[in-house]
Amino acid sequence: MQLFLVAALGLIAALWTWTRPGDQTLVAAAPDQAAVTVHILNNGFHTDLAVPRGPLEMQGGPLAEASRSLGQGDWILIGWGDATFFVDQTPMETRVLDGVRAFLWPGNASVVMLDPEAGDPSRRFPPDRRRSLRLTEQGLSAMLDRVEGSLILVDGSPVVSTARPGDGARFFRSRETFWIGYLCNSWTARVLNAGGLAVRPLRAVTAGEIVATLDRAAKLDSAPRED
């Protein structure tokens, strides 16, 4: 029994510290290296990506098609979450039961949010709630491919699930499922991993871990690289 407990604790520790490696060549390190800057925005619970609209739409494909269907804005906020809880903007205290359902019930339908915004959206967030990431053209393409891979396509086109009244955000049906084992920040971590960053998948349930992921990447980028 004691050996079993030791083995179980060892397995838990290994999974908790397990890091999925990234591809550092996709992240632009040198200041003079051609790059596209994206932002990661943290509201304390949830993280969104902010991507400049021009490079996103130049890539083409279903994600670019979805972006072109939106209203005006130079940036596109991209997020993912439960198809009901994520979209609802009523006060949190009025939807506690729905939050419990989204967390504990497996296999919940999900959506990808695209929300156009004029001006750099990172300016709305204090420094401790935002991070920036400079990606090569290949890195941005790989990251957006991962976002696009989340979309349900019908005849090659994304499917609108909800257009939220009162703002420009649209929510597109996603093939992934939301539950406590795979939350909004878990999804953001996978997208960042596709863009070249090393991530700790099991820890990436909090917005704080997403920020820590960017901070670790910044330290790695500042270290000398071997030729």
Coordinates of N, CA and C in Angstrom, one line a residue:
M1 N 0.8 -1.2 0.0 CA 0.0 0.0 0.0 C 0.9 1.3 0.0
Q2 N 1.9 1.2 0.8 CA 2.8 2.4 0.9 C 3.5 2.6 -0.4
L3 N 3.9 1.5 -1.1 CA 4.6 1.7 -2.4 C 3.6 2.2 -3.4
F4 N 2.4 1.8 -3.3 CA 1.3 2.3 -4.2 C 1.2 3.8 -4.1
L5 N 1.1 4.3 -2.8 CA 0.9 5.7 -2.6 C 2.1 6.5 -3.0
V6 N 3.3 6.0 -2.8 CA 4.5 6.6 -3.3 C 4.5 6.7 -4.8
A7 N 4.1 5.6 -5.5 CA 4.1 5.6 -6.9 C 3.0 6.6 -7.5
A8 N 1.9 6.6 -6.8 CA 0.8 7.5 -7.2 C 1.2 9.0 -7.1
L9 N 1.9 9.3 -5.9 CA 2.3 10.7 -5.7 C 3.4 11.1 -6.7
G10 N 4.3 10.1 -7.0 CA 5.3 10.4 -8.1 C 4.7 10.6 -9.4
L11 N 3.7 9.9 -9.8 CA 3.0 10.1 -11.1 C 2.3 11.4 -11.1
I12 N 1.6 11.8 -10.0 CA 1.0 13.1 -10.0 C 2.0 14.2 -10.1
A13 N 3.1 14.1 -9.4 CA 4.2 15.1 -9.5 C 4.7 15.2 -10.9
A14 N 4.9 14.1 -11.5 CA 5.5 14.1 -12.9 C 4.5 14.8 -13.9
L15 N 3.2 14.4 -13.7 CA 2.2 15.0 -14.6 C 2.1 16.5 -14.4
W16 N 2.2 16.9 -13.1 CA 2.0 18.3 -12.7 C 3.1 19.2 -13.3
T17 N 4.3 18.6 -13.3 CA 5.5 19.4 -13.8 C 5.8 19.1 -15.3
W18 N 5.1 18.2 -15.9 CA 5.4 17.9 -17.3 C 5.2 19.1 -18.2
T19 N 6.2 19.3 -19.1 CA 6.2 20.4 -20.0 C 6.1 19.9 -21.4
R20 N 5.2 20.4 -22.2 CA 5.1 20.1 -23.6 C 6.1 21.1 -24.3
P21 N 7.1 20.6 -25.0 CA 8.1 21.5 -25.6 C 7.5 22.3 -26.7
G22 N 8.1 23.5 -26.9 CA 7.8 24.3 -28.0 C 8.8 24.4 -29.1
D23 N 8.7 25.2 -30.0 CA 9.6 25.4 -31.1 C 10.1 26.8 -31.1
Q24 N 11.3 27.0 -30.5 CA 11.8 28.4 -30.3 C 12.0 29.1 -31.6
T25 N 12.2 28.4 -32.7 CA 12.4 29.1 -34.0 C 11.2 29.9 -34.5
L26 N 10.0 29.6 -33.9 CA 8.8 30.2 -34.3 C 8.6 31.6 -33.6
V27 N 9.4 31.8 -32.5 CA 9.3 33.0 -31.8 C 10.5 33.9 -32.2
A28 N 10.1 35.2 -32.5 CA 11.2 36.1 -33.0 C 11.9 36.7 -31.7
A29 N 13.2 36.5 -31.7 CA 14.0 36.9 -30.5 C 14.7 38.2 -30.8
A30 N 15.3 38.3 -31.9 CA 16.1 39.6 -32.2 C 15.2 40.7 -32.5
P31 N 15.5 41.9 -31.9 CA 14.7 43.1 -32.1 C 14.5 43.5 -33.6
D32 N 15.5 43.2 -34.4 CA 15.5 43.5 -35.8 C 14.9 42.4 -36.7
Q33 N 14.4 41.3 -36.1 CA 13.9 40.2 -36.8 C 12.4 40.5 -37.2
A34 N 12.1 40.2 -38.4 CA 10.7 40.4 -38.9 C 9.7 39.6 -38.0
A35 N 8.7 40.3 -37.5 CA 7.8 39.6 -36.6 C 6.4 40.3 -36.6
V36 N 5.5 39.5 -36.1 CA 4.1 40.1 -35.8 C 3.9 40.0 -34.3
T37 N 3.5 41.1 -33.7 CA 3.2 41.1 -32.3 C 1.8 40.7 -32.0
V38 N 1.6 39.8 -31.1 CA 0.2 39.4 -30.6 C 0.2 39.7 -29.1
H39 N -0.9 39.9 -28.5 CA -1.0 40.1 -27.1 C -1.9 39.0 -26.4
I40 N -1.5 38.8 -25.2 CA -2.3 37.8 -24.4 C -2.9 38.7 -23.2
L41 N -4.2 38.7 -23.1 CA -4.9 39.6 -22.2 C -5.6 38.7 -21.1
N42 N -5.4 39.1 -19.9 CA -5.8 38.4 -18.7 C -6.8 39.2 -17.9
N43 N -8.0 38.7 -17.8 CA -9.0 39.4 -17.0 C -9.1 38.9 -15.6
G44 N -8.1 38.1 -15.2 CA -8.1 37.5 -13.9 C -8.6 36.1 -13.8
F45 N -9.4 35.7 -14.8 CA -10.0 34.4 -14.8 C -9.8 33.7 -16.2
H46 N -10.0 34.5 -17.2 CA -10.0 34.1 -18.6 C -8.9 34.8 -19.4
T47 N -8.3 34.2 -20.4 CA -7.3 34.8 -21.3 C -7.8 34.8 -22.7
D48 N -7.6 36.0 -23.4 CA -7.9 36.1 -24.8 C -6.6 36.4 -25.5
L49 N -6.5 36.1 -26.8 CA -5.5 36.5 -27.7 C -5.9 37.7 -28.5
A50 N -5.0 38.7 -28.7 CA -5.3 39.8 -29.5 C -4.4 39.8 -30.7
V51 N -4.9 39.6 -31.9 CA -4.1 39.4 -33.1 C -4.4 40.5 -34.1
P52 N -3.4 41.2 -34.7 CA -3.7 42.2 -35.7 C -4.5 41.6 -36.9
R53 N -5.5 42.3 -37.3 CA -6.4 41.7 -38.3 C -5.8 41.5 -39.7
G54 N -5.0 42.4 -40.1 CA -4.4 42.3 -41.4 C -3.6 41.0 -41.6
P55 N -2.6 40.6 -40.8 CA -1.9 39.4 -41.0 C -2.8 38.2 -40.8
L56 N -3.8 38.2 -39.9 CA -4.8 37.1 -39.8 C -5.5 36.8 -41.1
E57 N -6.0 37.9 -41.7 CA -6.9 37.7 -42.9 C -6.0 37.4 -44.1
M58 N -4.7 37.8 -44.1 CA -3.8 37.5 -45.2 C -3.5 36.0 -45.3
Q59 N -3.7 35.3 -44.2 CA -3.4 33.9 -44.2 C -4.5 33.1 -45.0
G60 N -5.7 33.6 -45.1 CA -6.7 32.9 -45.8 C -7.3 31.8 -45.0
G61 N -8.2 31.1 -45.6 CA -8.8 29.9 -44.9 C -10.1 30.3 -44.1
P62 N -10.7 29.3 -43.5 CA -11.9 29.6 -42.7 C -11.8 30.6 -41.6
L63 N -10.7 30.6 -40.9 CA -10.6 31.6 -39.8 C -10.6 33.0 -40.4
A64 N -9.9 33.2 -41.5 CA -9.9 34.6 -42.2 C -11.3 34.9 -42.7
E65 N -12.0 33.9 -43.2 CA -13.4 34.1 -43.6 C -14.2 34.6 -42.5
A66 N -14.1 33.9 -41.3 CA -14.8 34.3 -40.1 C -14.5 35.7 -39.7
S67 N -13.2 36.1 -39.8 CA -12.8 37.5 -39.4 C -13.4 38.5 -40.4
R68 N -13.5 38.2 -41.7 CA -14.0 39.1 -42.6 C -15.5 39.4 -42.4
S69 N -16.2 38.4 -41.7 CA -17.6 38.6 -41.5 C -18.0 39.5 -40.4
L70 N -16.9 40.0 -39.7 CA -17.1 40.8 -38.5 C -17.2 42.3 -38.9
G71 N -17.5 43.1 -37.9 CA -17.6 44.6 -38.1 C -16.2 45.1 -38.1
Q72 N -16.1 46.5 -38.1 CA -14.8 47.2 -38.2 C -13.9 46.9 -37.0
G73 N -12.6 47.0 -37.2 CA -11.7 46.9 -36.1 C -10.3 46.4 -36.6
D74 N -9.2 47.0 -36.1 CA -7.9 46.7 -36.6 C -7.3 45.4 -35.9
W75 N -7.9 45.0 -34.8 CA -7.5 43.8 -34.0 C -8.7 42.9 -33.9
I76 N -8.3 41.6 -33.7 CA -9.3 40.6 -33.4 C -9.0 39.9 -32.1
L77 N -9.9 40.0 -31.2 CA -9.8 39.2 -29.9 C -10.2 37.8 -30.2
I78 N -9.5 36.9 -29.7 CA -9.8 35.4 -29.9 C -9.8 34.7 -28.6
G79 N -10.9 34.1 -28.3 CA -11.0 33.3 -27.1 C -11.8 32.1 -27.3
W80 N -11.9 31.2 -26.3 CA -12.6 29.9 -26.4 C -13.3 29.6 -25.1
G81 N -14.4 29.0 -25.1 CA -15.1 28.6 -23.9 C -16.3 27.8 -24.1
D82 N -17.0 27.6 -23.0 CA -18.3 26.9 -23.0 C -19.3 27.7 -23.8
A83 N -20.1 26.9 -24.6 CA -21.0 27.6 -25.6 C -22.1 28.4 -24.9
T84 N -22.4 28.2 -23.6 CA -23.4 29.0 -22.9 C -22.8 29.9 -21.9
F85 N -22.0 29.4 -21.0 CA -21.4 30.2 -19.9 C -20.5 31.3 -20.5
F86 N -19.7 31.0 -21.5 CA -18.7 32.0 -22.0 C -19.4 33.1 -22.7
V87 N -20.6 32.9 -23.3 CA -21.3 33.9 -24.1 C -22.1 34.8 -23.2
D88 N -22.6 34.2 -22.1 CA -23.5 35.0 -21.2 C -22.8 36.1 -20.5
Q89 N -23.4 37.3 -20.5 CA -22.7 38.5 -19.8 C -23.5 38.9 -18.6
T90 N -24.5 38.2 -18.2 CA -25.2 38.5 -17.0 C -24.3 38.4 -15.8
P91 N -24.6 39.1 -14.6 CA -23.7 39.0 -13.5 C -23.4 37.6 -13.1
M92 N -22.1 37.4 -12.7 CA -21.6 36.0 -12.4 C -22.5 35.3 -11.3
E93 N -22.9 36.1 -10.3 CA -23.7 35.5 -9.2 C -25.0 34.9 -9.6
T94 N -25.5 35.4 -10.8 CA -26.8 34.8 -11.3 C -26.7 33.6 -12.1
R95 N -25.4 33.2 -12.4 CA -25.3 32.0 -13.2 C -24.3 31.0 -12.6
V96 N -24.3 30.9 -11.3 CA -23.4 30.0 -10.6 C -23.7 28.6 -11.0
L97 N -24.9 28.2 -11.0 CA -25.3 26.8 -11.3 C -24.8 26.4 -12.7
D98 N -24.9 27.4 -13.7 CA -24.5 27.1 -15.0 C -23.0 26.9 -15.1
G99 N -22.3 27.7 -14.2 CA -20.8 27.6 -14.1 C -20.4 26.2 -13.6
V100 N -21.2 25.7 -12.6 CA -20.9 24.4 -12.0 C -21.2 23.3 -13.1
R101 N -22.3 23.5 -13.9 CA -22.5 22.6 -15.0 C -21.4 22.6 -16.0
A102 N -20.9 23.7 -16.4 CA -19.8 23.8 -17.4 C -18.6 23.2 -16.9
F103 N -18.3 23.3 -15.6 CA -17.0 22.8 -15.0 C -17.1 21.2 -14.9
L104 N -18.2 20.8 -14.4 CA -18.3 19.4 -13.9 C -18.9 18.4 -14.9
W105 N -19.8 18.9 -15.8 CA -20.4 18.0 -16.8 C -19.5 17.8 -18.0
P106 N -19.1 16.6 -18.3 CA -18.1 16.4 -19.4 C -18.8 16.6 -20.8
G107 N -18.0 16.9 -21.7 CA -18.5 17.0 -23.1 C -19.3 18.2 -23.5
N108 N -19.2 19.3 -22.8 CA -20.0 20.5 -23.1 C -19.6 21.1 -24.4
A109 N -20.6 21.5 -25.2 CA -20.3 22.2 -26.5 C -19.5 23.5 -26.2
S110 N -18.7 23.9 -27.2 CA -17.9 25.1 -27.0 C -17.9 26.0 -28.2
V111 N -17.4 27.2 -28.1 CA -17.3 28.1 -29.1 C -16.0 28.9 -29.2
V112 N -15.6 29.3 -30.4 CA -14.5 30.2 -30.5 C -15.0 31.6 -30.7
M113 N -14.6 32.5 -29.9 CA -15.0 33.9 -30.0 C -14.1 34.7 -30.9
L114 N -14.6 35.5 -31.8 CA -13.9 36.5 -32.6 C -14.5 37.9 -32.3
D115 N -13.8 38.8 -31.8 CA -14.3 40.1 -31.5 C -13.5 41.2 -32.0
P116 N -13.9 42.0 -33.0 CA -13.1 43.1 -33.6 C -13.0 44.3 -32.6
E117 N -11.8 44.9 -32.6 CA -11.6 46.0 -31.8 C -10.8 47.1 -32.5
A118 N -11.1 48.3 -32.4 CA -10.4 49.4 -33.0 C -9.3 49.8 -32.0
G119 N -8.1 50.0 -32.5 CA -7.0 50.3 -31.6 C -6.4 49.1 -30.8
D120 N -5.2 49.3 -30.3 CA -4.6 48.2 -29.6 C -5.3 47.9 -28.3
P121 N -5.9 46.7 -28.2 CA -6.7 46.3 -27.0 C -5.8 46.2 -25.8
S122 N -4.5 46.0 -25.9 CA -3.7 45.8 -24.7 C -3.6 47.0 -23.9
R123 N -3.9 48.2 -24.4 CA -3.9 49.4 -23.7 C -5.0 49.5 -22.6
R124 N -6.0 48.7 -22.7 CA -7.1 48.6 -21.7 C -6.7 47.8 -20.5
F125 N -5.6 47.1 -20.5 CA -5.2 46.2 -19.5 C -4.0 46.8 -18.7
P126 N -3.9 46.7 -17.4 CA -2.7 47.1 -16.7 C -1.5 46.2 -17.0
P127 N -0.3 46.6 -16.8 CA 0.9 45.8 -17.2 C 0.9 44.4 -16.7
D128 N 0.4 44.2 -15.4 CA 0.4 42.8 -14.9 C -0.7 41.9 -15.5
R129 N -1.6 42.5 -16.3 CA -2.6 41.7 -16.9 C -2.5 41.5 -18.4
R130 N -1.3 41.9 -18.9 CA -1.1 41.7 -20.4 C 0.3 41.3 -20.6
R131 N 0.5 40.5 -21.7 CA 1.8 40.1 -22.1 C 1.8 40.2 -23.7
S132 N 3.0 40.4 -24.3 CA 3.1 40.5 -25.7 C 4.1 39.4 -26.2
L133 N 3.8 39.0 -27.4 CA 4.6 37.9 -28.0 C 4.9 38.2 -29.4
R134 N 6.2 38.2 -29.8 CA 6.6 38.5 -31.1 C 6.8 37.1 -31.9
L135 N 6.0 36.9 -32.9 CA 6.1 35.7 -33.6 C 6.6 35.9 -35.0
T136 N 7.4 34.9 -35.5 CA 7.7 34.9 -36.9 C 6.5 34.7 -37.8
E137 N 6.6 34.9 -39.1 CA 5.5 34.6 -40.0 C 5.0 33.2 -39.8
Q138 N 6.0 32.2 -39.7 CA 5.7 30.8 -39.6 C 5.0 30.6 -38.2
G139 N 5.5 31.3 -37.2 CA 4.9 31.1 -35.8 C 3.5 31.6 -35.8
L140 N 3.2 32.7 -36.4 CA 1.8 33.2 -36.4 C 0.9 32.3 -37.2
S141 N 1.4 31.8 -38.3 CA 0.6 30.9 -39.2 C 0.3 29.6 -38.4
A142 N 1.3 29.0 -37.7 CA 1.1 27.8 -36.9 C 0.1 28.1 -35.8
M143 N 0.2 29.2 -35.1 CA -0.8 29.5 -34.1 C -2.2 29.7 -34.6
L144 N -2.4 30.4 -35.7 CA -3.7 30.6 -36.3 C -4.3 29.3 -36.8
D145 N -3.4 28.4 -37.3 CA -3.8 27.1 -37.8 C -4.5 26.3 -36.6
R146 N -3.8 26.4 -35.5 CA -4.4 25.7 -34.3 C -5.8 26.3 -33.9
V147 N -5.9 27.6 -34.0 CA -7.2 28.2 -33.7 C -8.2 27.7 -34.7
E148 N -7.8 27.8 -36.0 CA -8.7 27.3 -37.1 C -9.1 25.9 -36.9
G149 N -8.2 25.1 -36.4 CA -8.5 23.7 -36.2 C -9.6 23.4 -35.2
S150 N -9.9 24.4 -34.4 CA -10.9 24.3 -33.4 C -12.3 24.4 -34.0
L151 N -12.4 25.0 -35.1 CA -13.7 25.4 -35.7 C -14.4 24.2 -36.4
I152 N -15.7 24.1 -36.1 CA -16.5 23.2 -36.9 C -16.8 23.8 -38.3
L153 N -16.6 23.1 -39.3 CA -16.7 23.6 -40.7 C -17.9 22.9 -41.4
V154 N -18.7 23.6 -42.1 CA -19.8 23.0 -42.9 C -19.6 23.6 -44.3
D155 N -19.3 22.6 -45.2 CA -19.0 23.0 -46.6 C -17.8 24.0 -46.6
G156 N -16.8 23.7 -45.7 CA -15.6 24.5 -45.7 C -15.7 25.8 -45.0
S157 N -16.8 26.2 -44.4 CA -17.0 27.5 -43.8 C -17.3 27.3 -42.3
P158 N -16.9 28.3 -41.5 CA -17.2 28.2 -40.0 C -18.7 28.5 -39.8
V159 N -19.2 28.0 -38.7 CA -20.6 28.1 -38.4 C -20.8 29.0 -37.2
V160 N -21.6 30.1 -37.4 CA -21.9 31.0 -36.3 C -22.9 30.3 -35.3
S161 N -22.5 30.3 -34.0 CA -23.3 29.8 -33.0 C -24.2 30.9 -32.4
T162 N -23.5 32.0 -32.1 CA -24.2 33.2 -31.4 C -23.6 34.5 -31.9
A163 N -24.4 35.5 -32.2 CA -23.9 36.8 -32.4 C -24.4 37.6 -31.2
R164 N -23.5 38.0 -30.3 CA -24.0 38.6 -29.0 C -24.6 40.0 -29.3
P165 N -25.8 40.3 -28.8 CA -26.4 41.6 -29.0 C -25.5 42.7 -28.3
G166 N -25.4 43.9 -28.9 CA -24.8 45.0 -28.2 C -23.3 45.1 -28.5
D167 N -22.7 44.2 -29.1 CA -21.3 44.3 -29.4 C -21.0 43.6 -30.7
G168 N -19.7 43.6 -31.2 CA -19.4 43.0 -32.4 C -18.9 41.6 -32.4
A169 N -18.9 41.0 -31.2 CA -18.4 39.7 -31.0 C -19.3 38.6 -31.7
R170 N -18.7 37.7 -32.3 CA -19.4 36.5 -32.8 C -18.7 35.2 -32.3
F171 N -19.6 34.2 -32.1 CA -19.1 33.0 -31.5 C -19.4 31.9 -32.5
F172 N -18.3 31.2 -32.8 CA -18.4 30.1 -33.9 C -18.3 28.8 -33.2
R173 N -19.0 27.8 -33.7 CA -19.1 26.5 -33.1 C -17.7 25.8 -33.2
S174 N -17.3 25.2 -32.1 CA -16.0 24.5 -32.0 C -16.2 23.0 -31.9
R175 N -15.3 22.3 -32.4 CA -15.3 20.8 -32.3 C -14.8 20.3 -31.0
E176 N -14.2 21.2 -30.2 CA -13.6 20.8 -28.9 C -14.7 20.8 -27.8
T177 N -14.4 20.2 -26.7 CA -15.4 20.2 -25.6 C -14.8 20.8 -24.4
F178 N -15.7 21.4 -23.6 CA -15.3 22.2 -22.4 C -15.7 21.4 -21.2
W179 N -14.8 21.3 -20.2 CA -15.1 20.7 -18.9 C -13.9 21.0 -18.0
I180 N -13.9 20.6 -16.7 CA -12.9 21.0 -15.8 C -11.5 20.5 -16.2
G181 N -11.5 19.4 -17.0 CA -10.2 18.9 -17.5 C -9.7 19.6 -18.7
Y182 N -10.4 20.5 -19.3 CA -10.0 21.3 -20.4 C -10.8 22.6 -20.5
L183 N -10.2 23.6 -19.9 CA -10.8 24.9 -19.7 C -10.3 25.9 -20.7
C184 N -10.8 27.1 -20.6 CA -10.5 28.2 -21.6 C -9.0 28.4 -21.6
N185 N -8.3 28.4 -20.4 CA -6.9 28.7 -20.4 C -6.1 27.5 -20.9
S186 N -6.7 26.3 -20.7 CA -6.0 25.1 -21.3 C -6.0 25.2 -22.8
W187 N -7.0 25.7 -23.4 CA -7.1 26.0 -24.9 C -6.1 27.0 -25.3
T188 N -6.0 28.1 -24.5 CA -5.0 29.2 -24.8 C -3.6 28.6 -24.8
A189 N -3.3 27.8 -23.8 CA -2.0 27.2 -23.7 C -1.7 26.3 -25.0
R190 N -2.6 25.6 -25.5 CA -2.4 24.8 -26.7 C -2.1 25.6 -27.9
V191 N -2.8 26.8 -27.9 CA -2.6 27.7 -29.1 C -1.2 28.3 -29.0
L192 N -0.8 28.7 -27.8 CA 0.5 29.3 -27.6 C 1.6 28.2 -27.9
N193 N 1.3 27.0 -27.5 CA 2.3 25.9 -27.8 C 2.4 25.7 -29.3
A194 N 1.3 25.8 -30.1 CA 1.4 25.7 -31.5 C 2.3 26.9 -32.1
G195 N 2.3 28.0 -31.4 CA 3.0 29.2 -31.9 C 4.5 29.1 -31.4
G196 N 4.9 28.1 -30.7 CA 6.3 27.9 -30.4 C 6.7 27.9 -28.9
L197 N 5.7 28.2 -28.1 CA 6.0 28.3 -26.6 C 5.9 26.9 -25.9
A198 N 6.8 26.6 -25.0 CA 6.7 25.5 -24.2 C 5.6 25.8 -23.1
V199 N 4.7 24.8 -22.8 CA 3.7 25.0 -21.9 C 3.6 23.8 -20.9
R200 N 3.0 24.0 -19.8 CA 2.7 23.0 -18.8 C 1.2 22.7 -18.8
P201 N 0.8 21.7 -19.6 CA -0.6 21.5 -19.9 C -1.5 21.3 -18.6
L202 N -1.1 20.6 -17.7 CA -1.9 20.3 -16.5 C -2.1 21.5 -15.6
R203 N -1.1 22.4 -15.6 CA -1.1 23.6 -14.8 C -1.9 24.7 -15.5
A204 N -2.1 24.6 -16.8 CA -2.6 25.7 -17.6 C -4.2 25.8 -17.4
V205 N -4.7 25.7 -16.2 CA -6.1 25.9 -16.0 C -6.4 27.3 -15.5
T206 N -5.3 28.0 -15.1 CA -5.5 29.4 -14.6 C -4.9 30.4 -15.6
A207 N -5.4 31.6 -15.5 CA -4.9 32.7 -16.3 C -3.5 33.0 -15.8
G208 N -3.2 32.9 -14.5 CA -1.9 33.1 -14.0 C -0.8 32.2 -14.6
E209 N -1.1 31.0 -14.9 CA -0.2 30.1 -15.5 C 0.1 30.5 -17.0
I210 N -0.9 31.0 -17.7 CA -0.7 31.5 -19.0 C 0.3 32.7 -19.0
V211 N 0.1 33.6 -18.0 CA 1.1 34.7 -17.9 C 2.5 34.2 -17.6
A212 N 2.6 33.2 -16.7 CA 3.9 32.6 -16.4 C 4.5 31.9 -17.6
T213 N 3.7 31.4 -18.5 CA 4.2 30.8 -19.7 C 4.9 31.8 -20.6
L214 N 4.3 33.0 -20.7 CA 4.9 34.1 -21.5 C 6.1 34.6 -20.8
D215 N 6.1 34.7 -19.5 CA 7.3 35.2 -18.7 C 8.5 34.2 -18.9
R216 N 8.2 32.9 -18.9 CA 9.3 31.9 -19.1 C 9.8 32.1 -20.5
A217 N 9.0 32.3 -21.5 CA 9.4 32.4 -22.8 C 10.3 33.6 -23.0
A218 N 9.9 34.7 -22.3 CA 10.7 36.0 -22.4 C 12.1 35.8 -21.9
K219 N 12.2 35.0 -20.8 CA 13.5 34.8 -20.2 C 14.4 33.9 -21.2
L220 N 13.7 32.9 -21.8 CA 14.4 32.0 -22.7 C 14.9 32.8 -24.0
D221 N 14.0 33.7 -24.5 CA 14.4 34.5 -25.6 C 15.5 35.5 -25.4
S222 N 15.7 35.9 -24.1 CA 16.8 36.8 -23.8 C 18.1 36.1 -23.6
A223 N 18.1 34.8 -23.5 CA 19.3 34.0 -23.3 C 20.0 33.8 -24.7
P224 N 21.3 33.8 -24.7 CA 22.0 33.6 -26.0 C 21.6 32.2 -26.7
R225 N 21.4 32.3 -28.0 CA 21.1 31.0 -28.7 C 22.4 30.5 -29.4
E226 N 22.5 29.2 -29.4 CA 23.6 28.6 -30.1 C 23.4 28.6 -31.6
D227 N 24.4 28.8 -32.4 CA 24.3 28.8 -33.8 C 24.3 27.4 -34.3

